[in-house]
CSV table of C-alpha atoms and ligand atoms in Angstrom, one decimal:
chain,number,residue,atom,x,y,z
C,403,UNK,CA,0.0,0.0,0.0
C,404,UNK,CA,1.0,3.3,-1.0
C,405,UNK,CA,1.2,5.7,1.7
C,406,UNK,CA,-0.9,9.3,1.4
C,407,UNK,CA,1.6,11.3,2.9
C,408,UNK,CA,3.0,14.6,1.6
C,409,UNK,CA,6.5,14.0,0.1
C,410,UNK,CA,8.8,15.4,3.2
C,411,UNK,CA,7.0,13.0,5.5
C,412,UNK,CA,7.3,10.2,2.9
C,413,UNK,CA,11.3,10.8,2.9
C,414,UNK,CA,11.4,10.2,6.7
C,415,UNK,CA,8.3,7.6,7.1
C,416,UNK,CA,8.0,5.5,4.5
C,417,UNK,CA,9.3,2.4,3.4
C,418,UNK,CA,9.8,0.4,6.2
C,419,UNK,CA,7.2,0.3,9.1
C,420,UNK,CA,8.4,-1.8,11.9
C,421,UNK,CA,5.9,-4.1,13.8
C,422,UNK,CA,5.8,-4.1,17.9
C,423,UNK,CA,8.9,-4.9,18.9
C,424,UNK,CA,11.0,-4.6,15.6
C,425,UNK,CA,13.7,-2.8,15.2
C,426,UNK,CA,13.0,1.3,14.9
C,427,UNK,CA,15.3,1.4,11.8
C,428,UNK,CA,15.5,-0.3,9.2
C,429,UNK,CA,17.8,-2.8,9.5
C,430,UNK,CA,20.2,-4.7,6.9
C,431,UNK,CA,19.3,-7.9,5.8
C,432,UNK,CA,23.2,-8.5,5.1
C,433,UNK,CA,22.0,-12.4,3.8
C,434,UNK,CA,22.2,-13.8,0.4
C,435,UNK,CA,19.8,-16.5,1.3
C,436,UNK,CA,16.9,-17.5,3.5
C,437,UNK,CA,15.6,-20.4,5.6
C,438,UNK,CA,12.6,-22.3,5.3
C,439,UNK,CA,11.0,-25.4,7.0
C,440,UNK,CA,9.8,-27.4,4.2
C,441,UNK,CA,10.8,-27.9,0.7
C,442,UNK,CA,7.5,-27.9,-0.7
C,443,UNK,CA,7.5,-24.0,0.4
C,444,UNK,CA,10.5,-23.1,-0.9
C,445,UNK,CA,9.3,-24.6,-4.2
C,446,UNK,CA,6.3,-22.8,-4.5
C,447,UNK,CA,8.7,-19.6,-4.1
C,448,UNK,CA,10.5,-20.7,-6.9
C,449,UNK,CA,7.4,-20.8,-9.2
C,450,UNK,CA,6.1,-17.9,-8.2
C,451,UNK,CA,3.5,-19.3,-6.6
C,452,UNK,CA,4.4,-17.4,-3.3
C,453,UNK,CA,6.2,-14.0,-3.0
C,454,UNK,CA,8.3,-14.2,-0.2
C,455,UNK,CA,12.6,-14.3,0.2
C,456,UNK,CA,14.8,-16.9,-0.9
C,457,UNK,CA,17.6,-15.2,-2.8
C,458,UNK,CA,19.8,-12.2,-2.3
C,459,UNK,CA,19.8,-11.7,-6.4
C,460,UNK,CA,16.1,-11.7,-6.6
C,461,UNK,CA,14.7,-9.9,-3.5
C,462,UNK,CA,16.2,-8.8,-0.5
C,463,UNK,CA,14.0,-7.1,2.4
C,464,UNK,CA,16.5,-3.7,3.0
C,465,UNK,CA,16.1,-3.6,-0.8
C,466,UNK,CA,12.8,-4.1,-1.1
C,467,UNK,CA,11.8,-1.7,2.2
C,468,UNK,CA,14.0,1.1,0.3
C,469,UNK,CA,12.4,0.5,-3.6
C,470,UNK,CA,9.1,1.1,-1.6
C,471,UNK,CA,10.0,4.2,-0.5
C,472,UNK,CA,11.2,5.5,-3.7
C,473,UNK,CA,8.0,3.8,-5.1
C,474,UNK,CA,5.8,5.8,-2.7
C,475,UNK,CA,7.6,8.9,-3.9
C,476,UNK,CA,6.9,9.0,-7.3
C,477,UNK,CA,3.9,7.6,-6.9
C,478,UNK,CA,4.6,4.7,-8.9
C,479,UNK,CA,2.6,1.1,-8.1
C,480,UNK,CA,6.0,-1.2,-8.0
C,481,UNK,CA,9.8,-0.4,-8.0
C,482,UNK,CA,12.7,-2.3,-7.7
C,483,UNK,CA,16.7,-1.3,-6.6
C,484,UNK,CA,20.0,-2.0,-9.4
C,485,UNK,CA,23.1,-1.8,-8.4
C,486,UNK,CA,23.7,1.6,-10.7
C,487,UNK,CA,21.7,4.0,-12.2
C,488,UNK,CA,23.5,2.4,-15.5
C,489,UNK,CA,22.0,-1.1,-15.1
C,490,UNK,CA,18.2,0.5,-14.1
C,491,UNK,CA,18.8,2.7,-17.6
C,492,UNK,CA,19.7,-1.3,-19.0
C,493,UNK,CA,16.7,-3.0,-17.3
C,494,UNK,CA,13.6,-0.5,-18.1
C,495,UNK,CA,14.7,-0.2,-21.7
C,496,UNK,CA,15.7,-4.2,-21.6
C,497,UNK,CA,12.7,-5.3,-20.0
C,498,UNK,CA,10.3,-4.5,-23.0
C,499,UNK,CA,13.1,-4.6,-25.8
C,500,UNK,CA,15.2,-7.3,-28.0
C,501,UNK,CA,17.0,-8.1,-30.5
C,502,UNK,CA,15.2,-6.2,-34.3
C,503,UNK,CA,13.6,-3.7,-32.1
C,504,UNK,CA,14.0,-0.2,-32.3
C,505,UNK,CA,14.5,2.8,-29.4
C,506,UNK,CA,13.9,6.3,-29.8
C,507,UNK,CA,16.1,8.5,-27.2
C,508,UNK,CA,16.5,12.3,-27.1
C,509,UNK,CA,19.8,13.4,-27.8
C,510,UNK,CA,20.3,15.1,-24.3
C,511,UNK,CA,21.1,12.6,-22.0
C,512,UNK,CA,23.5,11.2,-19.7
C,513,UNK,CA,26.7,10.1,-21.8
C,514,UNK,CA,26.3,6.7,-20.4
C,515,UNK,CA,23.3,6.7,-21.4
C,516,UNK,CA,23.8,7.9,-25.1
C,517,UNK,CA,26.7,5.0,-25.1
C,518,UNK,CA,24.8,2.3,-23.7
C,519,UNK,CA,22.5,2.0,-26.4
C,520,UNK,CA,24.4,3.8,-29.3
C,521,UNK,CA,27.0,1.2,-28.7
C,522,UNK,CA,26.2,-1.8,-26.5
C,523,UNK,CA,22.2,-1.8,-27.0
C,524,UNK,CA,23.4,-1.8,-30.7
C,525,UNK,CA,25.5,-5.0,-30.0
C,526,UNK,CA,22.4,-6.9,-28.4
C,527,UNK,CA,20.5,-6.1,-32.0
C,528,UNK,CA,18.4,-3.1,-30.3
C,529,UNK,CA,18.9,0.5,-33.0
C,530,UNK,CA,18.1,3.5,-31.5
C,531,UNK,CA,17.1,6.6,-33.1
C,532,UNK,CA,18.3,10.1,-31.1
C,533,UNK,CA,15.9,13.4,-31.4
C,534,UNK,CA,16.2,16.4,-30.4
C,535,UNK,CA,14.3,17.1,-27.4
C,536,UNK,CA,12.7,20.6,-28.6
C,537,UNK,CA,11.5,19.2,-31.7
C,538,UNK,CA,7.8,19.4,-32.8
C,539,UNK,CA,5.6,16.6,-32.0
C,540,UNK,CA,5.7,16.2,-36.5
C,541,UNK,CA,9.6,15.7,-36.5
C,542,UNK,CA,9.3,13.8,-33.2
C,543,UNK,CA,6.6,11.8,-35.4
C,544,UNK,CA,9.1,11.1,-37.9
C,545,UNK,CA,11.8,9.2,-35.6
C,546,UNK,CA,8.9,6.4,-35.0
C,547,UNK,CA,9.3,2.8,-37.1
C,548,UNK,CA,7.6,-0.4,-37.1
C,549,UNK,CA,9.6,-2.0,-34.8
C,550,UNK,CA,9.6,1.1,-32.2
C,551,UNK,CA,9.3,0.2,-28.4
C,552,UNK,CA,9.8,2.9,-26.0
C,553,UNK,CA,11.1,6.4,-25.8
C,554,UNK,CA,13.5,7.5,-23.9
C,555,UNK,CA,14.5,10.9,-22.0
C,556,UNK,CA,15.5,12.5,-19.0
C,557,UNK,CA,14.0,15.5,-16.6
C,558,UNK,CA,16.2,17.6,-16.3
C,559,UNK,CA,19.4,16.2,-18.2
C,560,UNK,CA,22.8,15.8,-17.7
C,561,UNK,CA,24.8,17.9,-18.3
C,562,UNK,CA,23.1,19.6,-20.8
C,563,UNK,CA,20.0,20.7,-18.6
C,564,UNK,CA,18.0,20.5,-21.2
C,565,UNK,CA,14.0,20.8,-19.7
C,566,UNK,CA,12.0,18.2,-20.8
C,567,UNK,CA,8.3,18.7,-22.5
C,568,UNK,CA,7.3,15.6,-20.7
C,569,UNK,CA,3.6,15.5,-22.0
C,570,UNK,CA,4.8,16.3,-25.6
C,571,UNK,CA,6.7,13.3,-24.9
C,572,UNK,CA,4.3,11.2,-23.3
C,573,UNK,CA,2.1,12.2,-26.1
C,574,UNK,CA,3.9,11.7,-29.0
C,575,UNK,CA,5.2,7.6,-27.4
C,576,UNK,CA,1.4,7.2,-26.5
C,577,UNK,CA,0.3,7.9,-30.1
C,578,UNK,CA,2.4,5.5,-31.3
C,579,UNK,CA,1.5,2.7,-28.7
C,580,UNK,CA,4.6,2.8,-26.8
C,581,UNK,CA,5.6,3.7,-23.3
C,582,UNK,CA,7.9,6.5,-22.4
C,583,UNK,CA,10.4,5.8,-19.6
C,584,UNK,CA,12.0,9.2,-17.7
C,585,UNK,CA,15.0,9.6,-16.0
C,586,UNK,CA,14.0,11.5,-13.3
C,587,UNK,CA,17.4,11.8,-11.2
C,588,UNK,CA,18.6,15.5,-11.4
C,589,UNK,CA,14.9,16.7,-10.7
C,590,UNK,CA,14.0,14.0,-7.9
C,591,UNK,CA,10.6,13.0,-6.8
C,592,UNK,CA,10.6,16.7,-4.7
C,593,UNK,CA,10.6,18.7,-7.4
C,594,UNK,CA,9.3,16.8,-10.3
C,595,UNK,CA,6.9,13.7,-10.7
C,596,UNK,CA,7.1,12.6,-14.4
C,597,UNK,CA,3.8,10.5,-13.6
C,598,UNK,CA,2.1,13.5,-13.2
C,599,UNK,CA,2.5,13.9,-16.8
C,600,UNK,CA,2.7,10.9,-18.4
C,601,UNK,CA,5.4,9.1,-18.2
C,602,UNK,CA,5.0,5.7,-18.0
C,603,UNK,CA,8.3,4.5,-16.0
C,604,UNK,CA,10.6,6.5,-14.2
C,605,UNK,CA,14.8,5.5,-13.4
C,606,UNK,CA,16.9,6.8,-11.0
C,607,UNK,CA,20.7,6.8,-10.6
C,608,UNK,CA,20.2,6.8,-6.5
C,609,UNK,CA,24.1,7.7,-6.6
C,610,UNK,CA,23.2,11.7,-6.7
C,611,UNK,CA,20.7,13.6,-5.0
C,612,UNK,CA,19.1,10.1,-3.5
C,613,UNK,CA,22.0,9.1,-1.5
C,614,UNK,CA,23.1,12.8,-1.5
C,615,UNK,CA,26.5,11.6,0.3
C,616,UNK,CA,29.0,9.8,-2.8
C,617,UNK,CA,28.7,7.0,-0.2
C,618,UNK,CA,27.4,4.1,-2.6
C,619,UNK,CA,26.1,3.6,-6.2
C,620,UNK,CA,23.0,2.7,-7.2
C,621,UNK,CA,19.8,2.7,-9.2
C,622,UNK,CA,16.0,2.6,-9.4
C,623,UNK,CA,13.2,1.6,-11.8
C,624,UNK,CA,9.7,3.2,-10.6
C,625,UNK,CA,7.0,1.8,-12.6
C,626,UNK,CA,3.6,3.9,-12.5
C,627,UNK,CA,1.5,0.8,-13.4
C,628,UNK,CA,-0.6,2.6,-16.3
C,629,UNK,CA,0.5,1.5,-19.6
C,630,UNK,CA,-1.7,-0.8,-20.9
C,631,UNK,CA,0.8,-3.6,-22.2
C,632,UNK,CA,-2.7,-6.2,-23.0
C,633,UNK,CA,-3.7,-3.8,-25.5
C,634,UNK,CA,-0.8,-3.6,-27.0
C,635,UNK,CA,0.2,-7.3,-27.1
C,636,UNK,CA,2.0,-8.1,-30.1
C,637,UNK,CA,4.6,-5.1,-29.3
C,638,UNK,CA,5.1,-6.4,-26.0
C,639,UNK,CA,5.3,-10.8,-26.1
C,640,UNK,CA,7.6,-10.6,-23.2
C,641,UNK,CA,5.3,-9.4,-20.8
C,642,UNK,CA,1.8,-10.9,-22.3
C,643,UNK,CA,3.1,-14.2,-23.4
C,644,UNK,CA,4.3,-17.0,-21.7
C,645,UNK,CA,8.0,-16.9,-20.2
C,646,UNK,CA,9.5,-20.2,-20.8
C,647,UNK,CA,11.8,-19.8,-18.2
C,648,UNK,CA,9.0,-19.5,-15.5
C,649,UNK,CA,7.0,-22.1,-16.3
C,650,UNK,CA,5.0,-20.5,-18.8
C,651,UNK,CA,3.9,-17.3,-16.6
C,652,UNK,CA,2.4,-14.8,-18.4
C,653,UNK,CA,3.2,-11.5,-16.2
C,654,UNK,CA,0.7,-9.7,-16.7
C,655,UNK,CA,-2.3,-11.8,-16.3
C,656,UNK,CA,-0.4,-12.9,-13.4
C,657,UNK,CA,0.9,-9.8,-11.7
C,658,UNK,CA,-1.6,-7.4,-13.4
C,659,UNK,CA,0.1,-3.9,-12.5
C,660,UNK,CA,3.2,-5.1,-11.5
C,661,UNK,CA,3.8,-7.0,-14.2
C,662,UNK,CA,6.8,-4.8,-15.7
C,663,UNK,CA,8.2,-4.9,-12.4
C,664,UNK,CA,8.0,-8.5,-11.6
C,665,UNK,CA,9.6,-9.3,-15.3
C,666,UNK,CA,12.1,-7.1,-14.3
C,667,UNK,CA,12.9,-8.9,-11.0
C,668,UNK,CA,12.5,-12.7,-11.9
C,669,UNK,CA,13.6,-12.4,-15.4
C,670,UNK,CA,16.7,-9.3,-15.8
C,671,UNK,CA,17.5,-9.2,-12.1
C,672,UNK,CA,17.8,-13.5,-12.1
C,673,UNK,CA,19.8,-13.4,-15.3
C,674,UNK,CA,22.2,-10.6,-15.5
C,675,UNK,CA,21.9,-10.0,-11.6
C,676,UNK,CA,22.9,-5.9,-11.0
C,677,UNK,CA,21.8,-5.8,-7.2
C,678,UNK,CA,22.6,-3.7,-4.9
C,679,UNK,CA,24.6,-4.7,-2.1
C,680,UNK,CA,21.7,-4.2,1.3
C,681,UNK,CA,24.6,-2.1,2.8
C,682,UNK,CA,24.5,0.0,0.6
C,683,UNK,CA,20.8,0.2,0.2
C,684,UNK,CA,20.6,1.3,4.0
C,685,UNK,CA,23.1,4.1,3.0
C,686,UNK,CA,20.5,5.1,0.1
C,687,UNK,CA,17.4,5.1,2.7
C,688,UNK,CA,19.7,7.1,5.4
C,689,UNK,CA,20.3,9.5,2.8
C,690,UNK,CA,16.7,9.4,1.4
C,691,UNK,CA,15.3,10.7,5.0
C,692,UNK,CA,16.5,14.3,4.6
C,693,UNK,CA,16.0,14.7,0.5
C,694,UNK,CA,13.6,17.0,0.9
C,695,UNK,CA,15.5,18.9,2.9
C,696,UNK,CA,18.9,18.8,0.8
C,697,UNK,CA,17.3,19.3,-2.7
C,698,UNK,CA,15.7,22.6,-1.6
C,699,UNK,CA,18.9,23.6,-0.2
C,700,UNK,CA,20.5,22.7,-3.3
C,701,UNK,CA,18.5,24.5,-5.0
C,702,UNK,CA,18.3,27.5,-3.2
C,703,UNK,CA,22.3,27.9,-3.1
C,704,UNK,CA,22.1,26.9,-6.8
C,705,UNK,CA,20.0,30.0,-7.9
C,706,UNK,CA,22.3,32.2,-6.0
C,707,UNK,CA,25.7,31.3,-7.4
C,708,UNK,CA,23.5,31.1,-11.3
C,709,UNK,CA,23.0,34.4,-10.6
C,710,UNK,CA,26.9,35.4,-9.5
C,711,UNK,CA,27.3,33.9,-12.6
C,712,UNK,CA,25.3,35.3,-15.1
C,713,UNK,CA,26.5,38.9,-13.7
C,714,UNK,CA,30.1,38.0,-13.5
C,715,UNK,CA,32.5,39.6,-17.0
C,716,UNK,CA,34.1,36.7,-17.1
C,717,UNK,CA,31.5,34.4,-17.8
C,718,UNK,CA,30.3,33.8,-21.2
C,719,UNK,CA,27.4,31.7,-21.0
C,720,UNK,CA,25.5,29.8,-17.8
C,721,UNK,CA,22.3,27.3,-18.3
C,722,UNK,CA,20.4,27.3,-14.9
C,723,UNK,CA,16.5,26.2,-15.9
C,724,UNK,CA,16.1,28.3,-12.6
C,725,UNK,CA,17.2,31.5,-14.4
C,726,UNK,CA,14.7,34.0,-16.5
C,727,UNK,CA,17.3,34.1,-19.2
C,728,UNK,CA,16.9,30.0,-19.7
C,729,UNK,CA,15.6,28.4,-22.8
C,730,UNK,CA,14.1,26.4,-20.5
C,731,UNK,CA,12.3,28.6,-17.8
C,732,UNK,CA,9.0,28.2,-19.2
C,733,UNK,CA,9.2,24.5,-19.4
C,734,UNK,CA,10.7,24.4,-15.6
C,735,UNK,CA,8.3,26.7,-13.8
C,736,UNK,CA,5.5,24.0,-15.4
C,737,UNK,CA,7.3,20.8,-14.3
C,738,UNK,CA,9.5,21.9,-11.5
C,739,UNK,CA,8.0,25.5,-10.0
C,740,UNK,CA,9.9,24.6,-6.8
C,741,UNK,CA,13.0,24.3,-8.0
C,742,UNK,CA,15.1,22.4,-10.7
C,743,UNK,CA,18.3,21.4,-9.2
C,744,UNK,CA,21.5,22.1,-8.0
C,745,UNK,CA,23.6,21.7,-11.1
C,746,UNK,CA,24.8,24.5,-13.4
C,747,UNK,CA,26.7,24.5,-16.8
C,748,UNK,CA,28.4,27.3,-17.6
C,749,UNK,CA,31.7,28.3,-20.0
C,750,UNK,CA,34.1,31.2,-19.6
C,751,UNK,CA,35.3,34.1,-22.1
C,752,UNK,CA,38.3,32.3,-22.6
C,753,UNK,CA,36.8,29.2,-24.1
C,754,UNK,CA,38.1,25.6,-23.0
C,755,UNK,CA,41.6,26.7,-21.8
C,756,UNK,CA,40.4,29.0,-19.7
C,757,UNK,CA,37.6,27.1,-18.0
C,758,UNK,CA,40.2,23.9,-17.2
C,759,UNK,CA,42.5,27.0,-15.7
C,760,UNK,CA,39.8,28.0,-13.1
C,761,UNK,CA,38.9,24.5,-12.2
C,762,UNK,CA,42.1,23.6,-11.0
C,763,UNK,CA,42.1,26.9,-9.2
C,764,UNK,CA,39.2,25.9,-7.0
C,765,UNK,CA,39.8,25.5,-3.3
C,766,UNK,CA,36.2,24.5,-1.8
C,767,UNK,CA,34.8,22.5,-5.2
C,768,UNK,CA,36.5,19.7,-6.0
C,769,UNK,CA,36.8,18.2,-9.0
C,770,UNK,CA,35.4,14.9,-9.3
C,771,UNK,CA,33.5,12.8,-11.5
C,772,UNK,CA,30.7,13.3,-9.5
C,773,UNK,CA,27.4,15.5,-9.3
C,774,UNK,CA,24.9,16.0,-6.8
C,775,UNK,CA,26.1,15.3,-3.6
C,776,UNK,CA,26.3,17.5,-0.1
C,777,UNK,CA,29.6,19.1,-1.2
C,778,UNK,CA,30.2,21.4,-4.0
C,779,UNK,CA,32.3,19.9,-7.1
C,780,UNK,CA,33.1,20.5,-10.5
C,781,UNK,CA,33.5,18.5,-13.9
C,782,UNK,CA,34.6,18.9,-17.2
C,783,UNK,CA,32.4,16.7,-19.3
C,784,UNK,CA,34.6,17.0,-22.5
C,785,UNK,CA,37.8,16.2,-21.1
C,786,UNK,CA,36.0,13.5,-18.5
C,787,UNK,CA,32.5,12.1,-18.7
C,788,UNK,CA,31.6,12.9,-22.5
C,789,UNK,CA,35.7,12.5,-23.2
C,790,UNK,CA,34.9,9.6,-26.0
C,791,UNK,CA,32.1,11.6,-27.9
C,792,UNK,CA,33.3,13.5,-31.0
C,793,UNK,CA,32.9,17.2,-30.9
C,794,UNK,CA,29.8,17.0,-33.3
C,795,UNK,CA,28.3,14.6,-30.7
C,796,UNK,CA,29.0,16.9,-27.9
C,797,UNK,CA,27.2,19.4,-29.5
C,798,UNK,CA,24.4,17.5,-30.8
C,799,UNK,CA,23.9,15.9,-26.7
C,800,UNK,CA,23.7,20.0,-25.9
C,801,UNK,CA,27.8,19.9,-24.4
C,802,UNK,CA,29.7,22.4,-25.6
C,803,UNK,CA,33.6,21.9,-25.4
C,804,UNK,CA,34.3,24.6,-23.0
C,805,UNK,CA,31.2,23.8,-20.9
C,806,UNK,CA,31.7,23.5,-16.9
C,807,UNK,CA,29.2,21.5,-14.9
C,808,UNK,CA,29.1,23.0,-11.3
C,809,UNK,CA,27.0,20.9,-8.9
C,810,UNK,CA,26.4,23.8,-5.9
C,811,UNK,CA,26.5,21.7,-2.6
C,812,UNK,CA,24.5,22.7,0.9
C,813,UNK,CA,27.2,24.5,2.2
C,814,UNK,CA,26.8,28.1,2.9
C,815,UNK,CA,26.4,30.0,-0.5
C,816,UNK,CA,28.6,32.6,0.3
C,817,UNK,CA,31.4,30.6,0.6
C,818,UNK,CA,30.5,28.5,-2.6
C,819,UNK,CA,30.3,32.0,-4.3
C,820,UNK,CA,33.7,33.0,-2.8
C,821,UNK,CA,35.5,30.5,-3.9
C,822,UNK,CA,34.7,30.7,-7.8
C,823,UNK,CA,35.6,34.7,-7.6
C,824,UNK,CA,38.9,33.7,-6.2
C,825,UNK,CA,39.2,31.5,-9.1
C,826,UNK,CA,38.2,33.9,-11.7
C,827,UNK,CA,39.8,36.2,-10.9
W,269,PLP,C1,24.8,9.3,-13.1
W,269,PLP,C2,23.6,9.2,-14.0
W,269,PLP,C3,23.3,8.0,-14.6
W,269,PLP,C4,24.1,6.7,-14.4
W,269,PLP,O1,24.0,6.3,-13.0
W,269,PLP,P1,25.2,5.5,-12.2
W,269,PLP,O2,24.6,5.4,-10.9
W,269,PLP,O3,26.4,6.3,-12.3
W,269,PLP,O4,25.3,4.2,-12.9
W,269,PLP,C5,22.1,7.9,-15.4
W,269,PLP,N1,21.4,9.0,-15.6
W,269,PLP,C6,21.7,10.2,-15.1
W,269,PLP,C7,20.9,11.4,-15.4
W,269,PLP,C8,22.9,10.4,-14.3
W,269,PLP,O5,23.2,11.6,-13.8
């Protein structure tokens, strides 16, 4: 059951809910298997005839207690932890796709993203087409084939901070019979719900604003329960025809709304196995209890330094959605009016030379290949994340060569502000 709390209290309360005498905190089910006093029981797991524990790879209660949460969030109907935000990207898209089918992505995304099905999806027999995320609902039209399963794209993304028209999206995949699966991880569930509008299935790379710490890697799949994959049958055999290596389950006359979810799980997560370890999903829930808290700090601090920026000589050009001068404002204020997130791109007068020099002259931001976490860093996607993309890729995925990504931590603004005059100058 979902709980009907606002968000905040959802962030501190839900997920797990001890019974009399249980442990106040969630503890870690540090077990990769589970006891039972008959065989006949344990067999009945293995069918799916029961839901209940037997194997670390395929359920673990810390995971499970910590997908609900997340679940509850989004207000999704099932969800289930991978060990990266890379292998939940893998699994959504994997879950309804194979071999002679086609993806549609936008072009702004996560570099891992654009590389795991450019180049590896590719390799499995899976084309993708990439579109421009601002295009009209006619071009967007134009990317769609036969063979066509889902579309692709992500809130807010990254590092581009592009602002995604999610119900031209959800419009456009729905018009064509397909689902469309968000990446909602620089937005979070506090300042964006994709459902909302939508979407159909939501991922997560945990490892940023979820954990909030750089403690532990990790992903999520959220699935909203509303795409109708009976009606749409043929597209999708996987999940309305019998699996072969379950017996002959059908998923969704067996597990209705969870039936994407439960694929996911007994199918993906038994065969290629990306779980989290249940330390490190304890970490994630830890972290999870003061989201609310950190992403409107974030995002506060965020709109203050944008704005340094945007009146600083030095600068030449700064993307925050949050700022009036954005492309993507208008789109922001709709699907985010609290707030976007913490991360800016910007560039310097001096091109890419010049914005390398200040990066290495940064005492309080560190450089890491990291964003979203408590403490203020700084990356370079050319020369790091995006480094194997050619420079008409960059441009085309919305990085430009000299582009900065700044990820403004909670500390106190002034000092984040501080230390990139100092640098500057
Ligand atoms: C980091 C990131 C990913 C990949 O997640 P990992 O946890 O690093 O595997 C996917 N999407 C977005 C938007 C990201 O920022």
């Amino acid at each position: 059951m979902r709980d009907n709390f606002k968000r905040e209290t959802m962030c501190v309360q839900s997920g797990w809910k001890p019974k009399n005498g249980e442990p106040r905190v969630l503890p870690i089910y540090q077990s990769t298997t589970y006891k039972y006093e008959s065989s006949d029981e344990m067999g009945k797991l293995f069918d799916l005839e029961k839901s209940g524990y037997f194997y670390t790879r395929l359920q673990n209660p810390t995971n499970d207690v910590v997908a609900q949460k997340i679940c509850d969030l989004e207000g999704g109907v099932a969800a289930m932890l991978t060990s990266s935000g890379q292998a939940a990207t893998f699994y959504s898209i994997f879950n309804i796709c194979e071999a002679g089918d086609h993806v549609i992505c936008s072009a702004a995304t996560y570099g891992g993203t654009f590389n795991l099905i450019s180049v590896t999806m590719k390799k499995l027999g899976i084309e993708s087409t990439f579109v421009d995320p601002d295009a009209s609902e006619e071009e967007l039209n134009k990317a769609f084939k036969e063979n066509t399963k889902v579309v692709f794209a992500e809130t807010i993304s990254n590092p581009s901070l592009v602002v995604l028209d999610i119900e031209k999206f959800a419009k456009v995949a729905h018009s064509h019979n397909v689902p469309l699966i968000v990446d909602n991880t620089f937005a979070t569930p506090i300042n964006c719900r994709p459902f909302e509008w939508g979407a159909d299935i939501i991922t997560h790379s945990t490892t940023k604003y979820m954990d909030g710490h750089a403690t532990s890697v990790g992903g999520c799949i959220v699935d909203s329960g509303n795409f109708d994959w009976d009606k749409y049958g043929d597209k999708f055999k996987g999940l309305t025809t019998p699996d072969e290596s379950y017996h002959g389950i059908t998923y969704t006359k067996k597990f209705g709304k969870a039936a994407y979810i439960t694929k996911a799980t007994a199918q993906l997560m038994r065969d290629l196995g990306s779980i989290p370890s249940p330390h490190n999903s304890f970490l994630l829930n830890l972290g999870l209890e003061t989201l609310h808290l950190r992403v409107e700090r974030h995002c506060e601090n965020a709109q203050k330094v944008a704005e340094f920026l945007e009146n600083n000589d030095n600068v030449a050009w700064i993307d925050y959605p949050g700022l009036k001068s954005s492309k993507y404002y208008e789109l922001a204020q709709k699907y985010m009016p609290n707030g976007t997130c913490g991360v800016i791109s910007f560039g310097l007068k001096g091109g890419r030379d010049a914005s390398v020099k200040m990066m290495d002259k940064l005492k309080l931001a560190a450089i890491v290949t990291h964003v979203a976490d408590a403490r203020t860093s700084v990356l370079h996607p050319a020369s790091h994340t995006h480094r194997q993309m050619t420079d008409e890729q960059l441009i085309e995925a919305g990085v430009a060569p000299d582009l900065i990504r700044l990820s403004v931590g909670i500390e106190n603004v002034d000092d984040i502000i501080s230390d990139l005059k100092q640098a500057m100058e």
